Amino acid sequence: MPSKIAIPAQLINQFCCPKCFATSEESFVFENLKCNRCETDFFNLGNVPCFFPAGFHQKTIWQHQIATLLGNAEQGLNNIRESLARYDLSETTRKRLADIYKANLINRDSIKLLFEKKSVIAEYNEQLSSMNPGDLGEYFDLIFRDWAWDSVSLPSEENHNAFLRIKSLLDKLPQTPKNILVLGAGAGRLSWDLHNHLKPEFTLAVDSNPLLLAAADELIKQQQALQFGEFKLFPQASFPTTLTQSITPPDNATSNAHNWFLLGANVWNLPLSKSNFDLILTPWLIDVNGGDVRDLIGIIYNLLTPKGSWLNTGPLLFTRHLPLQLKYSHEEIKEFITLANMEVAAERIDQAQYLISPMEARLREEQVWSFAATRTKSNNSEPPPGVLASWLIMHHLPIPIMDFRLTQPHPLVEAIVALIDGEKSINNISNILVNQLPPGTAVIDVIVSILGQLLLERELST
Ligand SMILES: C[S@@+](CC[C@H](N)C(=O)[O-])C[C@H]1O[C@@H](n2cnc3c(N)ncnc32)[C@H](O)[C@@H]1O
């Protein structure tokens, strides 16, 4: 099915296949949502192009996730219905349950309708049910925070402060950004506020969560209202149990939405091939993307123009399942930025309130780290203390040609060493070898440990 969105050619040319990396000059045809090289078909979420390495299968996963979300909502509604049928409820209890029932009902129907409008229909998949592909409702409250608790012309303190933190760093950038990429844009508010402030040639807002993408598309691009029920699970004195939130499109959507685009994609397999963005924003992303910040820095660096800048804002609340060695401190991340030939031009730490709903009695405050890092011309090849080479830490850096003595020849070691040409990085070598190794092999880890060992032996022998 062809793509229906009016993306400018200048932006379309930057797209590539997220699976085999064929470019638009090769076999990747953005307009047809197809890569003719690896034969992968992609799909639209309404008018939002979605390019994931799994291709159309990603839509099947989403359909299953939507069915699970709606199924759970249905189960919740059944439970409340059963409770309401009891004889031992006072009128007050009955009213509380009935209010929550109504809010749940609105959410079930609104979510179902929203996805139907985007032509992604809920469908349960037996095979996927044993795999736990994740909860689509994980970031549901962001829709309220971004669009329901305030308006663009009268922003809440939370949204306003989020924007001010970013705005204060814009002055430190070497140039006014024209092409903006926002990774992990969520329900879209910060990217929208930035877009309206900077008035760039275009903003591309990327996320992998279809509920947030669909809500952002509906409000900003389609300029259609949404309705959701907000409720808190715990009673709070003097606060309502539920609220029906009627969310209207931002008042400036008509004039400014034509060059603000949404893209469904995973930051680890972005369908973008060119270094054409002069600003990349990562709002509340670096700690929750399931990967290694070093690799994210590599991705960002490769997508930035030579004078481009990376703006980050958010806490370092790394997800529970991330191994301890990847829960980097501010200091470590700044070290990586320098190694990646970028310079932190400015930074700030703020205590910021988070998800403060008008119907929330509790406060949540997070430490938010915001910084601007700009690409530099210098080549920081000097590794930090304790490390043999910068390219061993930053897997996107080219590995220089050097003389390795292979004391214990092994086909894999020989294959890795043969690929070193002064340009390829550990990531490049990993992409070449991944299909030659058993599925599930942590290829990057294998390459790092082989080359680390060879480097050490080389150092000891000189
Ligand atoms: C904590 S939320 C922040 C959302 C938004 N930036 C904000 O400040 O409200 C993290 C966002 O990153 C997205 N995300 C997480 N991992 C991702 C990945 N690998 N690729 C694309 N998006 C991702 C989530 O779907 C979610 O919208």
PDB file of N, CA and C in Angstrom, residues 352-442:
ATOM      1  N   ALA A 352      12.582  18.599  38.823  1.00  0.00           N
ATOM      2  CA  ALA A 352      11.360  18.915  38.076  1.00  0.00           C
ATOM      3  C   ALA A 352      10.212  18.024  38.504  1.00  0.00           C
ATOM      4  N   GLN A 353       9.040  18.643  38.612  1.00  0.00           N
ATOM      5  CA  GLN A 353       7.855  17.858  38.932  1.00  0.00           C
ATOM      6  C   GLN A 353       7.412  17.090  37.699  1.00  0.00           C
ATOM      7  N   TYR A 354       6.910  15.885  37.931  1.00  0.00           N
ATOM      8  CA  TYR A 354       6.615  14.993  36.810  1.00  0.00           C
ATOM      9  C   TYR A 354       5.198  14.444  36.925  1.00  0.00           C
ATOM     10  N   LEU A 355       4.457  14.508  35.826  1.00  0.00           N
ATOM     11  CA  LEU A 355       3.092  13.971  35.735  1.00  0.00           C
ATOM     12  C   LEU A 355       2.175  14.520  36.829  1.00  0.00           C
ATOM     13  N   ILE A 356       2.204  15.836  36.959  1.00  0.00           N
ATOM     14  CA  ILE A 356       1.374  16.466  37.987  1.00  0.00           C
ATOM     15  C   ILE A 356      -0.002  16.781  37.400  1.00  0.00           C
ATOM     16  N   SER A 357      -0.903  15.846  37.587  1.00  0.00           N
ATOM     17  CA  SER A 357      -2.269  16.012  37.097  1.00  0.00           C
ATOM     18  C   SER A 357      -3.032  16.952  38.032  1.00  0.00           C
ATOM     19  N   PRO A 358      -4.006  17.700  37.484  1.00  0.00           N
ATOM     20  CA  PRO A 358      -4.853  18.522  38.364  1.00  0.00           C
ATOM     21  C   PRO A 358      -5.637  17.653  39.347  1.00  0.00           C
ATOM     22  N   MET A 359      -5.735  16.344  39.073  1.00  0.00           N
ATOM     23  CA  MET A 359      -6.458  15.491  40.028  1.00  0.00           C
ATOM     24  C   MET A 359      -5.489  14.571  40.781  1.00  0.00           C
ATOM     25  N   GLU A 360      -4.269  15.078  40.998  1.00  0.00           N
ATOM     26  CA  GLU A 360      -3.248  14.283  41.690  1.00  0.00           C
ATOM     27  C   GLU A 360      -2.840  14.977  42.983  1.00  0.00           C
ATOM     28  N   ALA A 361      -3.018  14.280  44.113  1.00  0.00           N
ATOM     29  CA  ALA A 361      -2.624  14.881  45.394  1.00  0.00           C
ATOM     30  C   ALA A 361      -1.151  14.621  45.703  1.00  0.00           C
ATOM     31  N   ARG A 362      -0.586  13.592  45.021  1.00  0.00           N
ATOM     32  CA  ARG A 362       0.812  13.246  45.334  1.00  0.00           C
ATOM     33  C   ARG A 362       1.755  14.002  44.399  1.00  0.00           C
ATOM     34  N   LEU A 363       2.989  14.159  44.844  1.00  0.00           N
ATOM     35  CA  LEU A 363       3.985  14.847  44.020  1.00  0.00           C
ATOM     36  C   LEU A 363       5.065  13.868  43.606  1.00  0.00           C
ATOM     37  N   ARG A 364       5.494  13.964  42.363  1.00  0.00           N
ATOM     38  CA  ARG A 364       6.649  13.175  41.942  1.00  0.00           C
ATOM     39  C   ARG A 364       7.669  14.165  41.399  1.00  0.00           C
ATOM     40  N   GLU A 365       8.862  14.094  41.916  1.00  0.00           N
ATOM     41  CA  GLU A 365       9.893  15.020  41.462  1.00  0.00           C
ATOM     42  C   GLU A 365      11.086  14.212  40.966  1.00  0.00           C
ATOM     43  N   GLU A 366      11.651  14.623  39.845  1.00  0.00           N
ATOM     44  CA  GLU A 366      12.805  13.906  39.289  1.00  0.00           C
ATOM     45  C   GLU A 366      13.961  14.878  39.066  1.00  0.00           C
ATOM     46  N   GLN A 367      15.165  14.308  39.084  1.00  0.00           N
ATOM     47  CA  GLN A 367      16.330  15.122  38.743  1.00  0.00           C
ATOM     48  C   GLN A 367      16.501  15.054  37.226  1.00  0.00           C
ATOM     49  N   VAL A 368      16.371  16.183  36.580  1.00  0.00           N
ATOM     50  CA  VAL A 368      16.420  16.219  35.115  1.00  0.00           C
ATOM     51  C   VAL A 368      17.748  16.817  34.653  1.00  0.00           C
ATOM     52  N   TRP A 369      18.424  16.065  33.818  1.00  0.00           N
ATOM     53  CA  TRP A 369      19.712  16.515  33.271  1.00  0.00           C
ATOM     54  C   TRP A 369      19.481  16.940  31.817  1.00  0.00           C
ATOM     55  N   SER A 370      19.766  18.190  31.534  1.00  0.00           N
ATOM     56  CA  SER A 370      19.607  18.671  30.160  1.00  0.00           C
ATOM     57  C   SER A 370      20.963  19.174  29.681  1.00  0.00           C
ATOM     58  N   PHE A 371      21.306  18.829  28.463  1.00  0.00           N
ATOM     59  CA  PHE A 371      22.574  19.347  27.922  1.00  0.00           C
ATOM     60  C   PHE A 371      22.500  19.500  26.413  1.00  0.00           C
ATOM     61  N   ALA A 372      23.404  20.355  25.919  1.00  0.00           N
ATOM     62  CA  ALA A 372      23.581  20.492  24.473  1.00  0.00           C
ATOM     63  C   ALA A 372      24.986  20.025  24.158  1.00  0.00           C
ATOM     64  N   ALA A 373      25.107  19.071  23.240  1.00  0.00           N
ATOM     65  CA  ALA A 373      26.432  18.599  22.819  1.00  0.00           C
ATOM     66  C   ALA A 373      26.540  18.798  21.315  1.00  0.00           C
ATOM     67  N   THR A 374      27.670  19.355  20.904  1.00  0.00           N
ATOM     68  CA  THR A 374      27.824  19.724  19.499  1.00  0.00           C
ATOM     69  C   THR A 374      28.958  18.921  18.873  1.00  0.00           C
ATOM     70  N   ARG A 375      28.796  18.558  17.620  1.00  0.00           N
ATOM     71  CA  ARG A 375      29.860  17.819  16.923  1.00  0.00           C
ATOM     72  C   ARG A 375      31.088  18.712  16.786  1.00  0.00           C
ATOM     73  N   THR A 376      32.252  18.146  17.003  1.00  0.00           N
ATOM     74  CA  THR A 376      33.479  18.937  16.861  1.00  0.00           C
ATOM     75  C   THR A 376      34.299  18.377  15.705  1.00  0.00           C
ATOM     76  N   LYS A 377      35.279  19.166  15.286  1.00  0.00           N
ATOM     77  CA  LYS A 377      36.148  18.693  14.203  1.00  0.00           C
ATOM     78  C   LYS A 377      37.232  17.781  14.761  1.00  0.00           C
ATOM     79  N   SER A 378      37.544  17.985  16.063  1.00  0.00           N
ATOM     80  CA  SER A 378      38.690  17.267  16.620  1.00  0.00           C
ATOM     81  C   SER A 378      38.442  15.765  16.642  1.00  0.00           C
ATOM     82  N   ASN A 379      39.529  15.034  16.650  1.00  0.00           N
ATOM     83  CA  ASN A 379      39.432  13.589  16.699  1.00  0.00           C
ATOM     84  C   ASN A 379      40.022  13.138  18.028  1.00  0.00           C
ATOM     85  N   ASN A 380      39.126  12.849  18.974  1.00  0.00           N
ATOM     86  CA  ASN A 380      39.604  12.495  20.314  1.00  0.00           C
ATOM     87  C   ASN A 380      40.013  11.029  20.383  1.00  0.00           C
ATOM     88  N   SER A 381      41.102  10.719  19.721  1.00  0.00           N
ATOM     89  CA  SER A 381      41.478   9.309  19.667  1.00  0.00           C
ATOM     90  C   SER A 381      42.127   8.833  20.969  1.00  0.00           C
ATOM     91  N   GLU A 382      42.517   9.801  21.814  1.00  0.00           N
ATOM     92  CA  GLU A 382      43.163   9.441  23.082  1.00  0.00           C
ATOM     93  C   GLU A 382      42.151   8.747  24.004  1.00  0.00           C
ATOM     94  N   PRO A 383      42.376   7.485  24.346  1.00  0.00           N
ATOM     95  CA  PRO A 383      41.390   6.813  25.195  1.00  0.00           C
ATOM     96  C   PRO A 383      41.476   7.285  26.641  1.00  0.00           C
ATOM     97  N   PRO A 384      40.382   7.193  27.387  1.00  0.00           N
ATOM     98  CA  PRO A 384      40.434   7.592  28.794  1.00  0.00           C
ATOM     99  C   PRO A 384      41.252   6.582  29.601  1.00  0.00           C
ATOM    100  N   PRO A 385      41.682   6.965  30.817  1.00  0.00           N
ATOM    101  CA  PRO A 385      42.506   6.060  31.613  1.00  0.00           C
ATOM    102  C   PRO A 385      41.835   4.698  31.787  1.00  0.00           C
ATOM    103  N   GLY A 386      42.672   3.666  31.656  1.00  0.00           N
ATOM    104  CA  GLY A 386      42.159   2.312  31.895  1.00  0.00           C
ATOM    105  C   GLY A 386      41.611   1.640  30.655  1.00  0.00           C
ATOM    106  N   VAL A 387      41.628   2.350  29.505  1.00  0.00           N
ATOM    107  CA  VAL A 387      41.056   1.746  28.298  1.00  0.00           C
ATOM    108  C   VAL A 387      42.100   1.676  27.200  1.00  0.00           C
ATOM    109  N   LEU A 388      42.102   0.569  26.449  1.00  0.00           N
ATOM    110  CA  LEU A 388      43.128   0.356  25.431  1.00  0.00           C
ATOM    111  C   LEU A 388      42.925   1.227  24.195  1.00  0.00           C
ATOM    112  N   ALA A 389      41.666   1.444  23.803  1.00  0.00           N
ATOM    113  CA  ALA A 389      41.404   2.256  22.604  1.00  0.00           C
ATOM    114  C   ALA A 389      39.997   2.819  22.668  1.00  0.00           C
ATOM    115  N   SER A 390      39.820   4.053  22.156  1.00  0.00           N
ATOM    116  CA  SER A 390      38.501   4.698  22.183  1.00  0.00           C
ATOM    117  C   SER A 390      37.471   3.869  21.412  1.00  0.00           C
ATOM    118  N   TRP A 391      37.907   3.292  20.285  1.00  0.00           N
ATOM    119  CA  TRP A 391      36.952   2.559  19.438  1.00  0.00           C
ATOM    120  C   TRP A 391      36.455   1.262  20.087  1.00  0.00           C
ATOM    121  N   LEU A 392      37.161   0.821  21.185  1.00  0.00           N
ATOM    122  CA  LEU A 392      36.652  -0.349  21.912  1.00  0.00           C
ATOM    123  C   LEU A 392      35.448   0.039  22.769  1.00  0.00           C
ATOM    124  N   ILE A 393      35.429   1.317  23.219  1.00  0.00           N
ATOM    125  CA  ILE A 393      34.301   1.792  24.034  1.00  0.00           C
ATOM    126  C   ILE A 393      33.165   2.273  23.146  1.00  0.00           C
ATOM    127  N   MET A 394      33.510   3.097  22.174  1.00  0.00           N
ATOM    128  CA  MET A 394      32.478   3.672  21.301  1.00  0.00           C
ATOM    129  C   MET A 394      32.459   2.842  20.019  1.00  0.00           C
ATOM    130  N   HIS A 395      31.453   2.002  19.920  1.00  0.00           N
ATOM    131  CA  HIS A 395      31.461   0.978  18.871  1.00  0.00           C
ATOM    132  C   HIS A 395      31.201   1.520  17.469  1.00  0.00           C
ATOM    133  N   HIS A 396      30.932   2.823  17.348  1.00  0.00           N
ATOM    134  CA  HIS A 396      30.715   3.375  16.012  1.00  0.00           C
ATOM    135  C   HIS A 396      31.988   4.034  15.455  1.00  0.00           C
ATOM    136  N   LEU A 397      33.053   4.087  16.254  1.00  0.00           N
ATOM    137  CA  LEU A 397      34.284   4.750  15.783  1.00  0.00           C
ATOM    138  C   LEU A 397      35.087   3.813  14.873  1.00  0.00           C
ATOM    139  N   PRO A 398      35.727   4.358  13.849  1.00  0.00           N
ATOM    140  CA  PRO A 398      36.516   3.493  12.960  1.00  0.00           C
ATOM    141  C   PRO A 398      37.688   2.846  13.699  1.00  0.00           C
ATOM    142  N   ILE A 399      37.983   1.608  13.344  1.00  0.00           N
ATOM    143  CA  ILE A 399      39.125   0.912  13.956  1.00  0.00           C
ATOM    144  C   ILE A 399      40.341   1.159  13.058  1.00  0.00           C
ATOM    145  N   PRO A 400      41.398   1.752  13.604  1.00  0.00           N
ATOM    146  CA  PRO A 400      42.565   2.012  12.741  1.00  0.00           C
ATOM    147  C   PRO A 400      43.246   0.699  12.302  1.00  0.00           C
ATOM    148  N   ILE A 401      43.885   0.770  11.149  1.00  0.00           N
ATOM    149  CA  ILE A 401      44.608  -0.422  10.686  1.00  0.00           C
ATOM    150  C   ILE A 401      45.802  -0.628  11.607  1.00  0.00           C
ATOM    151  N   MET A 402      46.005  -1.820  12.068  1.00  0.00           N
ATOM    152  CA  MET A 402      47.185  -2.104  12.897  1.00  0.00           C
ATOM    153  C   MET A 402      47.579  -3.554  12.727  1.00  0.00           C
ATOM    154  N   ASP A 403      48.791  -3.797  13.178  1.00  0.00           N
ATOM    155  CA  ASP A 403      49.358  -5.122  12.964  1.00  0.00           C
ATOM    156  C   ASP A 403      49.012  -6.013  14.163  1.00  0.00           C
ATOM    157  N   PHE A 404      48.115  -6.948  13.957  1.00  0.00           N
ATOM    158  CA  PHE A 404      47.775  -7.871  15.048  1.00  0.00           C
ATOM    159  C   PHE A 404      48.510  -9.189  14.822  1.00  0.00           C
ATOM    160  N   ARG A 405      49.126  -9.704  15.879  1.00  0.00           N
ATOM    161  CA  ARG A 405      49.762 -11.015  15.743  1.00  0.00           C
ATOM    162  C   ARG A 405      48.787 -12.075  16.235  1.00  0.00           C
ATOM    163  N   LEU A 406      48.375 -12.963  15.342  1.00  0.00           N
ATOM    164  CA  LEU A 406      47.392 -13.971  15.731  1.00  0.00           C
ATOM    165  C   LEU A 406      48.132 -15.214  16.244  1.00  0.00           C
ATOM    166  N   THR A 407      48.290 -15.292  17.556  1.00  0.00           N
ATOM    167  CA  THR A 407      49.047 -16.426  18.122  1.00  0.00           C
ATOM    168  C   THR A 407      48.243 -17.726  18.062  1.00  0.00           C
ATOM    169  N   GLN A 408      46.920 -17.607  18.204  1.00  0.00           N
ATOM    170  CA  GLN A 408      46.085 -18.818  18.130  1.00  0.00           C
ATOM    171  C   GLN A 408      45.061 -18.622  17.013  1.00  0.00           C
ATOM    172  N   PRO A 409      45.448 -18.944  15.776  1.00  0.00           N
ATOM    173  CA  PRO A 409      44.542 -18.668  14.653  1.00  0.00           C
ATOM    174  C   PRO A 409      43.173 -19.351  14.832  1.00  0.00           C
ATOM    175  N   HIS A 410      42.150 -18.600  14.477  1.00  0.00           N
ATOM    176  CA  HIS A 410      40.777 -19.109  14.568  1.00  0.00           C
ATOM    177  C   HIS A 410      40.000 -18.410  13.447  1.00  0.00           C
ATOM    178  N   PRO A 411      39.127 -19.143  12.731  1.00  0.00           N
ATOM    179  CA  PRO A 411      38.452 -18.519  11.573  1.00  0.00           C
ATOM    180  C   PRO A 411      37.713 -17.225  11.941  1.00  0.00           C
ATOM    181  N   LEU A 412      37.065 -17.168  13.103  1.00  0.00           N
ATOM    182  CA  LEU A 412      36.311 -15.956  13.454  1.00  0.00           C
ATOM    183  C   LEU A 412      37.259 -14.785  13.708  1.00  0.00           C
ATOM    184  N   VAL A 413      38.369 -15.079  14.431  1.00  0.00           N
ATOM    185  CA  VAL A 413      39.348 -14.020  14.718  1.00  0.00           C
ATOM    186  C   VAL A 413      39.912 -13.500  13.398  1.00  0.00           C
ATOM    187  N   GLU A 414      40.225 -14.429  12.518  1.00  0.00           N
ATOM    188  CA  GLU A 414      40.800 -14.019  11.224  1.00  0.00           C
ATOM    189  C   GLU A 414      39.792 -13.186  10.421  1.00  0.00           C
ATOM    190  N   ALA A 415      38.517 -13.604  10.474  1.00  0.00           N
ATOM    191  CA  ALA A 415      37.476 -12.869   9.722  1.00  0.00           C
ATOM    192  C   ALA A 415      37.341 -11.444  10.262  1.00  0.00           C
ATOM    193  N   ILE A 416      37.395 -11.302  11.581  1.00  0.00           N
ATOM    194  CA  ILE A 416      37.250  -9.957  12.175  1.00  0.00           C
ATOM    195  C   ILE A 416      38.437  -9.087  11.778  1.00  0.00           C
ATOM    196  N   VAL A 417      39.625  -9.628  11.942  1.00  0.00           N
ATOM    197  CA  VAL A 417      40.840  -8.838  11.644  1.00  0.00           C
ATOM    198  C   VAL A 417      40.870  -8.466  10.151  1.00  0.00           C
ATOM    199  N   ALA A 418      40.425  -9.392   9.299  1.00  0.00           N
ATOM    200  CA  ALA A 418      40.449  -9.118   7.851  1.00  0.00           C
ATOM    201  C   ALA A 418      39.513  -7.967   7.487  1.00  0.00           C
ATOM    202  N   LEU A 419      38.497  -7.726   8.318  1.00  0.00           N
ATOM    203  CA  LEU A 419      37.535  -6.661   7.996  1.00  0.00           C
ATOM    204  C   LEU A 419      38.026  -5.279   8.425  1.00  0.00           C
ATOM    205  N   ILE A 420      39.100  -5.225   9.210  1.00  0.00           N
ATOM    206  CA  ILE A 420      39.597  -3.918   9.670  1.00  0.00           C
ATOM    207  C   ILE A 420      40.289  -3.206   8.497  1.00  0.00           C
ATOM    208  N   ASP A 421      39.734  -2.049   8.132  1.00  0.00           N
ATOM    209  CA  ASP A 421      40.281  -1.334   6.974  1.00  0.00           C
ATOM    210  C   ASP A 421      40.508   0.152   7.266  1.00  0.00           C
ATOM    211  N   GLY A 422      40.465   0.522   8.544  1.00  0.00           N
ATOM    212  CA  GLY A 422      40.668   1.925   8.897  1.00  0.00           C
ATOM    213  C   GLY A 422      39.384   2.731   8.853  1.00  0.00           C
ATOM    214  N   GLU A 423      38.314   2.136   8.320  1.00  0.00           N
ATOM    215  CA  GLU A 423      37.029   2.850   8.234  1.00  0.00           C
ATOM    216  C   GLU A 423      35.936   2.154   9.027  1.00  0.00           C
ATOM    217  N   LYS A 424      35.956   0.845   8.989  1.00  0.00           N
ATOM    218  CA  LYS A 424      34.860   0.113   9.647  1.00  0.00           C
ATOM    219  C   LYS A 424      35.001   0.179  11.171  1.00  0.00           C
ATOM    220  N   SER A 425      33.833   0.206  11.820  1.00  0.00           N
ATOM    221  CA  SER A 425      33.788   0.227  13.284  1.00  0.00           C
ATOM    222  C   SER A 425      33.383  -1.169  13.774  1.00  0.00           C
ATOM    223  N   ILE A 426      33.357  -1.330  15.074  1.00  0.00           N
ATOM    224  CA  ILE A 426      32.877  -2.599  15.643  1.00  0.00           C
ATOM    225  C   ILE A 426      31.425  -2.842  15.206  1.00  0.00           C
ATOM    226  N   ASN A 427      30.623  -1.769  15.186  1.00  0.00           N
ATOM    227  CA  ASN A 427      29.216  -1.927  14.734  1.00  0.00           C
ATOM    228  C   ASN A 427      29.165  -2.424  13.292  1.00  0.00           C
ATOM    229  N   ASN A 428      29.996  -1.833  12.409  1.00  0.00           N
ATOM    230  CA  ASN A 428      29.975  -2.249  10.996  1.00  0.00           C
ATOM    231  C   ASN A 428      30.357  -3.718  10.867  1.00  0.00           C
ATOM    232  N   ILE A 429      31.406  -4.113  11.595  1.00  0.00           N
ATOM    233  CA  ILE A 429      31.861  -5.512  11.503  1.00  0.00           C
ATOM    234  C   ILE A 429      30.775  -6.439  12.050  1.00  0.00           C
ATOM    235  N   SER A 430      30.119  -5.993  13.110  1.00  0.00           N
ATOM    236  CA  SER A 430      29.042  -6.796  13.698  1.00  0.00           C
ATOM    237  C   SER A 430      27.909  -7.005  12.675  1.00  0.00           C
ATOM    238  N   ASN A 431      27.547  -5.920  11.962  1.00  0.00           N
ATOM    239  CA  ASN A 431      26.470  -6.041  10.963  1.00  0.00           C
ATOM    240  C   ASN A 431      26.837  -7.017   9.855  1.00  0.00           C
ATOM    241  N   ILE A 432      28.147  -7.069   9.507  1.00  0.00           N
ATOM    242  CA  ILE A 432      28.581  -7.977   8.437  1.00  0.00           C
ATOM    243  C   ILE A 432      28.545  -9.433   8.927  1.00  0.00           C
ATOM    244  N   LEU A 433      28.959  -9.632  10.180  1.00  0.00           N
ATOM    245  CA  LEU A 433      29.128 -11.018  10.662  1.00  0.00           C
ATOM    246  C   LEU A 433      27.864 -11.608  11.293  1.00  0.00           C
ATOM    247  N   VAL A 434      26.884 -10.751  11.574  1.00  0.00           N
ATOM    248  CA  VAL A 434      25.743 -11.216  12.382  1.00  0.00           C
ATOM    249  C   VAL A 434      25.060 -12.461  11.805  1.00  0.00           C
ATOM    250  N   ASN A 435      24.937 -12.513  10.486  1.00  0.00           N
ATOM    251  CA  ASN A 435      24.229 -13.660   9.895  1.00  0.00           C
ATOM    252  C   ASN A 435      25.097 -14.903   9.783  1.00  0.00           C
ATOM    253  N   GLN A 436      26.400 -14.754  10.049  1.00  0.00           N
ATOM    254  CA  GLN A 436      27.282 -15.934   9.962  1.00  0.00           C
ATOM    255  C   GLN A 436      27.457 -16.600  11.319  1.00  0.00           C
ATOM    256  N   LEU A 437      26.916 -15.972  12.367  1.00  0.00           N
ATOM    257  CA  LEU A 437      27.080 -16.536  13.717  1.00  0.00           C
ATOM    258  C   LEU A 437      25.740 -17.110  14.196  1.00  0.00           C
ATOM    259  N   PRO A 438      25.782 -18.042  15.160  1.00  0.00           N
ATOM    260  CA  PRO A 438      24.519 -18.633  15.626  1.00  0.00           C
ATOM    261  C   PRO A 438      23.553 -17.554  16.117  1.00  0.00           C
ATOM    262  N   PRO A 439      22.234 -17.738  15.837  1.00  0.00           N
ATOM    263  CA  PRO A 439      21.257 -16.728  16.277  1.00  0.00           C
ATOM    264  C   PRO A 439      21.359 -16.512  17.786  1.00  0.00           C
ATOM    265  N   GLY A 440      21.218 -15.268  18.195  1.00  0.00           N
ATOM    266  CA  GLY A 440      21.255 -14.954  19.629  1.00  0.00           C
ATOM    267  C   GLY A 440      22.658 -14.618  20.123  1.00  0.00           C
ATOM    268  N   THR A 441      23.684 -14.775  19.256  1.00  0.00           N
ATOM    269  CA  THR A 441      25.050 -14.435  19.685  1.00  0.00           C
ATOM    270  C   THR A 441      25.135 -12.922  19.912  1.00  0.00           C
ATOM    271  N   ALA A 442      25.734 -12.528  21.027  1.00  0.00           N
ATOM    272  CA  ALA A 442      25.965 -11.101  21.274  1.00  0.00           C
ATOM    273  C   ALA A 442      27.204 -10.708  20.474  1.00  0.00           C
TER     274      ALA A 442
END
